[in-house]
């Protein structure tokens, strides 16, 4: 990872110095071993500094996706000129980038996209749940993760402390990148089928499904992190924020609103969701939101043919397309369980 | 639970009907004097593709026990493709509601042409029966809307 | 609020008085009354009086279906000085009194329906239908029989019409045919007069050797750029004497018109009756253009019409309506190896066969084998080559014309060459048309054509013969025929230019690239995009009579449109709330009418000002289906007259 | 001081919950949060930060205020505020315990918020001393002693013993109802408790955020801080969600909304977040139109405006929830650090 970071710094610094780009979207070191923040660098010095705070970093905690920042980062200035930005994209981020291109939220010529090798990102919550307290440092070495705290040192198998979205990674291909740093598109960790979670729920009885989702969704505090982190949820004003939309709501004043918000959130990105898993990652209440999005993906794949948002930006997304012989909604009744 | 004087459950059912086929089918059912329960109230929309999942959820929020959408048969849409989009949207929405454990029988899509008064009435009778057997909708409801006060 | 009794139609099962009372206290209701027949002239004048007396801004009528009397009440409202779109109708007849027997139940439902209508009306906004002028000129794209007929009919009604044809002459496929079924008229004899008429008509302008470059605008107001390819011959000066073609030293180019069965010169007219009778230089084949040396045609042309310097020219014109008449081609048979089309010159297509039969064709009408110019004795016709097919290189649909022309070919052969044996292999013989089945039966019964139900498995060239292996499904056996000539009936497909044109016109197409009609039954000659009409095979396979009929129908639709001075739109159209729009293009993709485009626009929302890409609805094109409103995640797209808030208000009222 | 064997806390909880609702940290869904006590509840006294703070009990996320009913054209007003019932919260850490001081400043000063006041008067806070602070903790920066929290009752766990000490009349009253489960603490117990406090304070001093300097924040620094160009850098990662504000024990902004039920209107209040683009949205527009301004507002409020109006009291208690939960790991600690140098040189 150090080597990759070095290459990233070199490349980005070169691009900034030459004036090919005016800003670089990357990650910056935080207070701890694990709290990197997305940052925009505008000078090579800033990018390469190794201060306590500052300087481009890239490691197992560079999980925040940068794609969505491109919308603002490449907005036209008052003279109508759009700045050009270099962005570092992990494989899953590159699909989201592609989708933003497709929806014209970002124009291709304003971006220099650099794919960066990904080995799966680490989940500090999982590390904590495994008992590590007062964490001082987290080092990756091969297939293990060494954590040292103020009182004790721990070693965990890497596969056990990966973010859930990485455990069910959809693949390491890069889309629409100008270049790729590092490489290797083979997943070398124990990956789980991304639809296994959905299937597990589908196999429950309706009663169980209902109770499962009530339990999950009732934890929602409507912080909107899922929505705001989502690269596809990029409306200027969400229907839930718009007092004139008729469905505005700021809090879940009733269980209905918990359902409503999450059904509509998932529905509005159905056929557009790149399955990046940011929604699940950012949820402060650990609600497995990706399971809602993946339900739509799974149904779309099964009913209308496999579709991966961000794969091909010329392809019509499933909800803006149709076939004469599409399945009828009654196909739902034929599925197991309940009436 | 809304119960009439005979002690039977009276569900609330909202039917979205497209102007060109299903609404006309409903009119034909009317002029043919084909009976279906008064629990069903029709909302006229230009096309089935005008029906937003938000409207369906809204109906449940406001206390509906079942929601049905009717449109032109595939291939017959007045606007050529509206019902195709509606079909995909509703299929996915219903799949999601089922996934959340909400009874499948409370939502339905049916294609009814302007000539199918019989089918319209038949569909409505059948759907009302299903919803009735499911009882009051409790799995997706807003208690605030059900109170008699406020 | 006006409640109608409809005589006893409503009043028998709905307590009209109770409904009137119940809705009187609804928010916004000022006056509530009921009467025997709301639609009667007398009551309409009382509505007018009520509007004046109470200064009403909206009306709810509880009556029969809005499909019945909505226009009536809107007119009444307009007459009373109100906006006609501030009228809502609660359908308490078809959807209430007629279907319910229990009076309290029906009354309760009628009250709820009335409340829903009030809730909707409270959110109604006055709407004004937009108007746009109509340019009184039509464009017909394609100069085959479909295009010619459409243009003639439009011109006959007194409107200007332009034909754009990409080849050097009009006439299309029909000009290549020898005889036509089921009457066996000579194709040229019936087509040429129409071509001449088209050329002579004062109102028709021909743009041959030209293509549509771009289309902008909307119904009534299209702006079209037409690219006139350089003919290298000045049409004004050319006398059509033909000397240039005679003297041209480059004569080795396959004749497109004769399906490659003969050669033509580099400077050529496709066929003798071509219109215009002005040659073009095929620059690929021309020695002057390829090497710089030659110039024979220029030298021999006494009219000084040859112009090597001529450039493509772009003509920009305005039209009120556009007709697509782009026609078809037989599919390429390169991938049908089993029929040995590429291997043997004696395996030909039906269109090639037409040329062989034609007196003006490469063999002067003698049907001979292309390989040795011998008269064939055994001829096999294979139908459905690529039609009704599930293989990748084929088409799933029936090409419709092949059964009949094959019967025609077989009959002509047997008549001209009674000594021949003629076999026709078919899946089904389809003859639904006037005198079609009789025609087919004559082929079988009078002309003794051998019709064999079954598909040909393989055609193998074998020392001068063609060994045809086939199955006879009725006799249930394999048969082998040694044929001298095999004629294939290839599927027909839309001309390849149609796809690009469809995009330019924002006219939708099916998966086979046939244009989609606005309604398969009720609007078969209109595209869903307003102002675009369909003529001929570009909409689906058809024979000449069907094509001519559709061409006339398309013309009458165009005439109907051009006869209007201005178009009055439907005000219930989509509307984009620009500050909310995030420019994602989803609405554009689901719009069947191409009514939505994107523009960079300054938007201002609660203190934030920026310029960004937002959707814009062309009200003249929008038909108000609402597909865009649901696909829009931000709710920026809404439908006037059926807004999100209105529909939700109805839901609320119903579920209350 | 009273004491109880840790194995007998079940009895204590049962006693406490007999007379009033008892809330305490319970694990569920992979997280620990304050939940109502049941004998089956998986009580976690070792977890520091509950997913939601103690704020929930005094300023719930949503709360009905009043309702209106419409009949015909008549509108009537219906009082529908929930009645206050006595309750106790057990296991409130020092940071959350202090957060109530901040909240009191807002809701108990004139004009008094009667909803909040009612809950405060009915709620007894039983705090729990920390012995194993996390790396995200920085309560010490705000002068909070995590080893000795405030509260109506202060509890601590020393080895296998739960120590209990009532600090206020309300705490004493509560203790009276459960005194039977306790025995008096011995001098050794007191000594062990003191020793543990010392150890905890020592750990606190070593934590990475212990060195945050807060002294040059406060009212004097208003314009310098406000105009600092550093905000322009800090805010860039902010996605404008409300996570920090909703997990924060001291964020107290709320919105009042009307919900049309179809029969009438329910007026309720719900938390709002200054990170949201529709926060303080008025008819004319929004005074803070960019995320930079919204981001700055939150920290300026906590570290400058609030102390300016409240005798120097910061409205951050250093619980570290925002540090742990921010989707992009931006937080108040980074802000304090980045702006800790006097920006005017």
PDB file of N, CA and C in Angstrom, chain A residues 19-87:
ATOM      1  N   UNK A  19      -0.133  21.509 -14.406  1.00  0.00           N
ATOM      2  CA  UNK A  19      -1.351  22.267 -14.679  1.00  0.00           C
ATOM      3  C   UNK A  19      -2.393  21.468 -15.452  1.00  0.00           C
ATOM      4  N   UNK A  20      -2.159  20.173 -15.633  1.00  0.00           N
ATOM      5  CA  UNK A  20      -3.134  19.350 -16.358  1.00  0.00           C
ATOM      6  C   UNK A  20      -4.439  19.264 -15.577  1.00  0.00           C
ATOM      7  N   UNK A  21      -4.311  19.307 -14.250  1.00  0.00           N
ATOM      8  CA  UNK A  21      -5.517  19.350 -13.419  1.00  0.00           C
ATOM      9  C   UNK A  21      -5.306  20.465 -12.402  1.00  0.00           C
ATOM     10  N   UNK A  22      -6.428  20.984 -11.886  1.00  0.00           N
ATOM     11  CA  UNK A  22      -6.273  22.047 -10.899  1.00  0.00           C
ATOM     12  C   UNK A  22      -6.542  21.542  -9.490  1.00  0.00           C
ATOM     13  N   UNK A  23      -7.065  20.347  -9.372  1.00  0.00           N
ATOM     14  CA  UNK A  23      -7.277  19.799  -8.037  1.00  0.00           C
ATOM     15  C   UNK A  23      -7.196  18.284  -8.072  1.00  0.00           C
ATOM     16  N   UNK A  24      -6.933  17.730  -6.909  1.00  0.00           N
ATOM     17  CA  UNK A  24      -6.823  16.278  -6.793  1.00  0.00           C
ATOM     18  C   UNK A  24      -7.724  15.823  -5.661  1.00  0.00           C
ATOM     19  N   UNK A  25      -8.597  14.876  -5.953  1.00  0.00           N
ATOM     20  CA  UNK A  25      -9.471  14.330  -4.927  1.00  0.00           C
ATOM     21  C   UNK A  25      -8.848  13.050  -4.384  1.00  0.00           C
ATOM     22  N   UNK A  26      -8.525  13.105  -3.099  1.00  0.00           N
ATOM     23  CA  UNK A  26      -7.892  11.941  -2.479  1.00  0.00           C
ATOM     24  C   UNK A  26      -8.304  11.817  -1.032  1.00  0.00           C
ATOM     25  N   UNK A  27      -7.478  11.121  -0.266  1.00  0.00           N
ATOM     26  CA  UNK A  27      -7.788  10.941   1.146  1.00  0.00           C
ATOM     27  C   UNK A  27      -6.655  11.538   1.971  1.00  0.00           C
ATOM     28  N   UNK A  28      -7.032  12.044   3.134  1.00  0.00           N
ATOM     29  CA  UNK A  28      -6.080  12.703   3.989  1.00  0.00           C
ATOM     30  C   UNK A  28      -6.061  11.978   5.330  1.00  0.00           C
ATOM     31  N   UNK A  29      -4.905  11.947   5.935  1.00  0.00           N
ATOM     32  CA  UNK A  29      -4.746  11.265   7.221  1.00  0.00           C
ATOM     33  C   UNK A  29      -5.578  11.964   8.299  1.00  0.00           C
ATOM     34  N   UNK A  30      -5.998  11.178   9.299  1.00  0.00           N
ATOM     35  CA  UNK A  30      -6.804  11.752  10.363  1.00  0.00           C
ATOM     36  C   UNK A  30      -6.089  11.755  11.692  1.00  0.00           C
ATOM     37  N   UNK A  31      -6.866  11.829  12.762  1.00  0.00           N
ATOM     38  CA  UNK A  31      -6.323  11.855  14.112  1.00  0.00           C
ATOM     39  C   UNK A  31      -5.839  10.481  14.552  1.00  0.00           C
ATOM     40  N   UNK A  32      -6.514   9.469  14.037  1.00  0.00           N
ATOM     41  CA  UNK A  32      -6.211   8.105  14.468  1.00  0.00           C
ATOM     42  C   UNK A  32      -5.666   7.301  13.296  1.00  0.00           C
ATOM     43  N   UNK A  33      -5.602   6.011  13.541  1.00  0.00           N
ATOM     44  CA  UNK A  33      -5.066   5.146  12.494  1.00  0.00           C
ATOM     45  C   UNK A  33      -6.086   4.901  11.396  1.00  0.00           C
ATOM     46  N   UNK A  34      -7.329   5.249  11.673  1.00  0.00           N
ATOM     47  CA  UNK A  34      -8.391   4.750  10.799  1.00  0.00           C
ATOM     48  C   UNK A  34      -9.356   5.816  10.311  1.00  0.00           C
ATOM     49  N   UNK A  35      -9.136   7.075  10.633  1.00  0.00           N
ATOM     50  CA  UNK A  35     -10.176   8.064  10.313  1.00  0.00           C
ATOM     51  C   UNK A  35      -9.768   8.992   9.180  1.00  0.00           C
ATOM     52  N   UNK A  36      -9.479   8.395   8.031  1.00  0.00           N
ATOM     53  CA  UNK A  36      -9.124   9.214   6.874  1.00  0.00           C
ATOM     54  C   UNK A  36     -10.331   9.972   6.348  1.00  0.00           C
ATOM     55  N   UNK A  37     -10.050  11.137   5.839  1.00  0.00           N
ATOM     56  CA  UNK A  37     -11.118  12.006   5.340  1.00  0.00           C
ATOM     57  C   UNK A  37     -10.869  12.318   3.871  1.00  0.00           C
ATOM     58  N   UNK A  38     -11.912  12.337   3.086  1.00  0.00           N
ATOM     59  CA  UNK A  38     -11.740  12.782   1.702  1.00  0.00           C
ATOM     60  C   UNK A  38     -11.255  14.223   1.691  1.00  0.00           C
ATOM     61  N   UNK A  39     -10.330  14.522   0.822  1.00  0.00           N
ATOM     62  CA  UNK A  39      -9.774  15.871   0.803  1.00  0.00           C
ATOM     63  C   UNK A  39      -9.497  16.277  -0.624  1.00  0.00           C
ATOM     64  N   UNK A  40      -9.498  17.575  -0.832  1.00  0.00           N
ATOM     65  CA  UNK A  40      -9.181  18.107  -2.155  1.00  0.00           C
ATOM     66  C   UNK A  40      -7.856  18.849  -2.062  1.00  0.00           C
ATOM     67  N   UNK A  41      -6.891  18.386  -2.798  1.00  0.00           N
ATOM     68  CA  UNK A  41      -5.565  19.012  -2.787  1.00  0.00           C
ATOM     69  C   UNK A  41      -5.429  19.897  -4.006  1.00  0.00           C
ATOM     70  N   UNK A  42      -4.880  21.081  -3.765  1.00  0.00           N
ATOM     71  CA  UNK A  42      -4.723  21.970  -4.916  1.00  0.00           C
ATOM     72  C   UNK A  42      -3.249  22.273  -5.201  1.00  0.00           C
ATOM     73  N   UNK A  43      -2.359  21.805  -4.325  1.00  0.00           N
ATOM     74  CA  UNK A  43      -0.946  22.008  -4.629  1.00  0.00           C
ATOM     75  C   UNK A  43      -0.171  20.728  -4.362  1.00  0.00           C
ATOM     76  N   UNK A  44       0.908  20.565  -5.094  1.00  0.00           N
ATOM     77  CA  UNK A  44       1.710  19.363  -4.965  1.00  0.00           C
ATOM     78  C   UNK A  44       2.348  19.286  -3.586  1.00  0.00           C
ATOM     79  N   UNK A  45       2.698  20.438  -3.037  1.00  0.00           N
ATOM     80  CA  UNK A  45       3.327  20.443  -1.712  1.00  0.00           C
ATOM     81  C   UNK A  45       2.379  19.903  -0.655  1.00  0.00           C
ATOM     82  N   UNK A  46       1.181  20.408  -0.728  1.00  0.00           N
ATOM     83  CA  UNK A  46       0.143  19.997   0.214  1.00  0.00           C
ATOM     84  C   UNK A  46      -0.097  18.491   0.101  1.00  0.00           C
ATOM     85  N   UNK A  47      -0.129  18.037  -1.145  1.00  0.00           N
ATOM     86  CA  UNK A  47      -0.402  16.631  -1.434  1.00  0.00           C
ATOM     87  C   UNK A  47       0.686  15.722  -0.886  1.00  0.00           C
ATOM     88  N   UNK A  48       1.926  16.199  -0.958  1.00  0.00           N
ATOM     89  CA  UNK A  48       3.042  15.337  -0.587  1.00  0.00           C
ATOM     90  C   UNK A  48       3.513  15.549   0.855  1.00  0.00           C
ATOM     91  N   UNK A  49       2.845  16.482   1.578  1.00  0.00           N
ATOM     92  CA  UNK A  49       3.323  16.751   2.931  1.00  0.00           C
ATOM     93  C   UNK A  49       3.063  15.551   3.828  1.00  0.00           C
ATOM     94  N   UNK A  50       3.890  15.422   4.854  1.00  0.00           N
ATOM     95  CA  UNK A  50       3.682  14.319   5.773  1.00  0.00           C
ATOM     96  C   UNK A  50       3.471  14.844   7.184  1.00  0.00           C
ATOM     97  N   UNK A  51       2.756  15.966   7.272  1.00  0.00           N
ATOM     98  CA  UNK A  51       2.431  16.525   8.582  1.00  0.00           C
ATOM     99  C   UNK A  51       1.535  15.566   9.333  1.00  0.00           C
ATOM    100  N   UNK A  52       1.264  15.976  10.563  1.00  0.00           N
ATOM    101  CA  UNK A  52       0.385  15.161  11.368  1.00  0.00           C
ATOM    102  C   UNK A  52      -0.964  15.013  10.664  1.00  0.00           C
ATOM    103  N   UNK A  53      -1.453  16.157  10.216  1.00  0.00           N
ATOM    104  CA  UNK A  53      -2.656  16.138   9.388  1.00  0.00           C
ATOM    105  C   UNK A  53      -2.192  16.598   8.022  1.00  0.00           C
ATOM    106  N   UNK A  54      -2.737  15.991   6.999  1.00  0.00           N
ATOM    107  CA  UNK A  54      -2.379  16.477   5.675  1.00  0.00           C
ATOM    108  C   UNK A  54      -1.590  15.459   4.895  1.00  0.00           C
ATOM    109  N   UNK A  55      -1.550  15.660   3.631  1.00  0.00           N
ATOM    110  CA  UNK A  55      -0.855  14.731   2.753  1.00  0.00           C
ATOM    111  C   UNK A  55      -1.775  13.630   2.288  1.00  0.00           C
ATOM    112  N   UNK A  56      -1.600  13.230   1.032  1.00  0.00           N
ATOM    113  CA  UNK A  56      -2.436  12.166   0.470  1.00  0.00           C
ATOM    114  C   UNK A  56      -2.049  10.829   1.084  1.00  0.00           C
ATOM    115  N   UNK A  57      -3.041  10.099   1.539  1.00  0.00           N
ATOM    116  CA  UNK A  57      -2.784   8.746   2.035  1.00  0.00           C
ATOM    117  C   UNK A  57      -3.668   7.761   1.276  1.00  0.00           C
ATOM    118  N   UNK A  58      -3.262   6.507   1.310  1.00  0.00           N
ATOM    119  CA  UNK A  58      -4.119   5.460   0.747  1.00  0.00           C
ATOM    120  C   UNK A  58      -3.795   4.157   1.447  1.00  0.00           C
ATOM    121  N   UNK A  59      -4.777   3.637   2.138  1.00  0.00           N
ATOM    122  CA  UNK A  59      -4.598   2.343   2.792  1.00  0.00           C
ATOM    123  C   UNK A  59      -5.965   1.717   3.046  1.00  0.00           C
ATOM    124  N   UNK A  60      -6.008   0.801   3.978  1.00  0.00           N
ATOM    125  CA  UNK A  60      -7.249   0.047   4.218  1.00  0.00           C
ATOM    126  C   UNK A  60      -8.384   0.880   4.784  1.00  0.00           C
ATOM    127  N   UNK A  61      -8.123   2.132   5.109  1.00  0.00           N
ATOM    128  CA  UNK A  61      -9.207   2.963   5.629  1.00  0.00           C
ATOM    129  C   UNK A  61      -9.590   4.084   4.670  1.00  0.00           C
ATOM    130  N   UNK A  62      -9.138   3.939   3.423  1.00  0.00           N
ATOM    131  CA  UNK A  62      -9.539   4.940   2.416  1.00  0.00           C
ATOM    132  C   UNK A  62     -10.856   4.493   1.800  1.00  0.00           C
ATOM    133  N   UNK A  63     -11.815   4.226   2.685  1.00  0.00           N
ATOM    134  CA  UNK A  63     -13.044   3.601   2.190  1.00  0.00           C
ATOM    135  C   UNK A  63     -14.026   4.610   1.605  1.00  0.00           C
ATOM    136  N   UNK A  64     -14.009   5.840   2.071  1.00  0.00           N
ATOM    137  CA  UNK A  64     -15.000   6.806   1.574  1.00  0.00           C
ATOM    138  C   UNK A  64     -14.849   6.977   0.067  1.00  0.00           C
ATOM    139  N   UNK A  65     -15.963   6.913  -0.629  1.00  0.00           N
ATOM    140  CA  UNK A  65     -15.932   7.028  -2.080  1.00  0.00           C
ATOM    141  C   UNK A  65     -15.797   8.489  -2.497  1.00  0.00           C
ATOM    142  N   UNK A  66     -14.948   8.735  -3.483  1.00  0.00           N
ATOM    143  CA  UNK A  66     -14.713  10.119  -3.893  1.00  0.00           C
ATOM    144  C   UNK A  66     -15.547  10.532  -5.105  1.00  0.00           C
ATOM    145  N   UNK A  67     -16.169   9.547  -5.758  1.00  0.00           N
ATOM    146  CA  UNK A  67     -16.844   9.843  -7.031  1.00  0.00           C
ATOM    147  C   UNK A  67     -17.825  11.004  -6.920  1.00  0.00           C
ATOM    148  N   UNK A  68     -18.625  10.993  -5.861  1.00  0.00           N
ATOM    149  CA  UNK A  68     -19.692  11.984  -5.775  1.00  0.00           C
ATOM    150  C   UNK A  68     -19.162  13.403  -5.607  1.00  0.00           C
ATOM    151  N   UNK A  69     -17.979  13.514  -5.004  1.00  0.00           N
ATOM    152  CA  UNK A  69     -17.399  14.846  -4.819  1.00  0.00           C
ATOM    153  C   UNK A  69     -17.122  15.538  -6.154  1.00  0.00           C
ATOM    154  N   UNK A  70     -17.027  14.722  -7.210  1.00  0.00           N
ATOM    155  CA  UNK A  70     -16.744  15.302  -8.524  1.00  0.00           C
ATOM    156  C   UNK A  70     -17.832  16.266  -8.969  1.00  0.00           C
ATOM    157  N   UNK A  71     -19.056  16.011  -8.518  1.00  0.00           N
ATOM    158  CA  UNK A  71     -20.159  16.875  -8.954  1.00  0.00           C
ATOM    159  C   UNK A  71     -19.835  18.320  -8.589  1.00  0.00           C
ATOM    160  N   UNK A  72     -19.478  18.549  -7.315  1.00  0.00           N
ATOM    161  CA  UNK A  72     -19.156  19.918  -6.907  1.00  0.00           C
ATOM    162  C   UNK A  72     -17.777  20.343  -7.377  1.00  0.00           C
ATOM    163  N   UNK A  73     -16.852  19.388  -7.366  1.00  0.00           N
ATOM    164  CA  UNK A  73     -15.467  19.745  -7.681  1.00  0.00           C
ATOM    165  C   UNK A  73     -15.301  20.184  -9.127  1.00  0.00           C
ATOM    166  N   UNK A  74     -16.208  19.764  -9.995  1.00  0.00           N
ATOM    167  CA  UNK A  74     -16.056  20.152 -11.408  1.00  0.00           C
ATOM    168  C   UNK A  74     -17.156  21.117 -11.849  1.00  0.00           C
ATOM    169  N   UNK A  75     -17.837  21.698 -10.861  1.00  0.00           N
ATOM    170  CA  UNK A  75     -18.873  22.686 -11.210  1.00  0.00           C
ATOM    171  C   UNK A  75     -18.246  23.901 -11.869  1.00  0.00           C
ATOM    172  N   UNK A  76     -18.995  24.461 -12.782  1.00  0.00           N
ATOM    173  CA  UNK A  76     -18.492  25.634 -13.494  1.00  0.00           C
ATOM    174  C   UNK A  76     -18.344  26.820 -12.553  1.00  0.00           C
ATOM    175  N   UNK A  77     -17.327  27.639 -12.785  1.00  0.00           N
ATOM    176  CA  UNK A  77     -17.178  28.850 -11.987  1.00  0.00           C
ATOM    177  C   UNK A  77     -18.048  29.960 -12.603  1.00  0.00           C
ATOM    178  N   UNK A  78     -17.896  31.171 -12.060  1.00  0.00           N
ATOM    179  CA  UNK A  78     -18.785  32.253 -12.511  1.00  0.00           C
ATOM    180  C   UNK A  78     -18.598  32.584 -13.984  1.00  0.00           C
ATOM    181  N   UNK A  79     -17.391  32.334 -14.471  1.00  0.00           N
ATOM    182  CA  UNK A  79     -17.141  32.612 -15.899  1.00  0.00           C
ATOM    183  C   UNK A  79     -17.627  31.463 -16.785  1.00  0.00           C
ATOM    184  N   UNK A  80     -18.187  30.439 -16.138  1.00  0.00           N
ATOM    185  CA  UNK A  80     -18.678  29.316 -16.921  1.00  0.00           C
ATOM    186  C   UNK A  80     -17.604  28.306 -17.261  1.00  0.00           C
ATOM    187  N   UNK A  81     -16.449  28.429 -16.593  1.00  0.00           N
ATOM    188  CA  UNK A  81     -15.382  27.473 -16.861  1.00  0.00           C
ATOM    189  C   UNK A  81     -15.382  26.376 -15.812  1.00  0.00           C
ATOM    190  N   UNK A  82     -15.252  25.144 -16.260  1.00  0.00           N
ATOM    191  CA  UNK A  82     -15.231  24.040 -15.307  1.00  0.00           C
ATOM    192  C   UNK A  82     -13.790  23.658 -15.004  1.00  0.00           C
ATOM    193  N   UNK A  83     -13.451  23.522 -13.716  1.00  0.00           N
ATOM    194  CA  UNK A  83     -12.099  23.078 -13.379  1.00  0.00           C
ATOM    195  C   UNK A  83     -11.923  21.598 -13.705  1.00  0.00           C
ATOM    196  N   UNK A  84     -10.693  21.204 -13.942  1.00  0.00           N
ATOM    197  CA  UNK A  84     -10.440  19.785 -14.192  1.00  0.00           C
ATOM    198  C   UNK A  84      -9.846  19.155 -12.942  1.00  0.00           C
ATOM    199  N   UNK A  85     -10.398  18.023 -12.555  1.00  0.00           N
ATOM    200  CA  UNK A  85      -9.975  17.387 -11.312  1.00  0.00           C
ATOM    201  C   UNK A  85      -9.433  15.990 -11.575  1.00  0.00           C
ATOM    202  N   UNK A  86      -8.390  15.658 -10.826  1.00  0.00           N
ATOM    203  CA  UNK A  86      -7.927  14.272 -10.830  1.00  0.00           C
ATOM    204  C   UNK A  86      -8.614  13.587  -9.661  1.00  0.00           C
ATOM    205  N   UNK A  87      -9.118  12.404  -9.914  1.00  0.00           N
ATOM    206  CA  UNK A  87      -9.782  11.686  -8.826  1.00  0.00           C
ATOM    207  C   UNK A  87      -9.224  10.281  -8.745  1.00  0.00           C
TER     208      UNK A  87
END
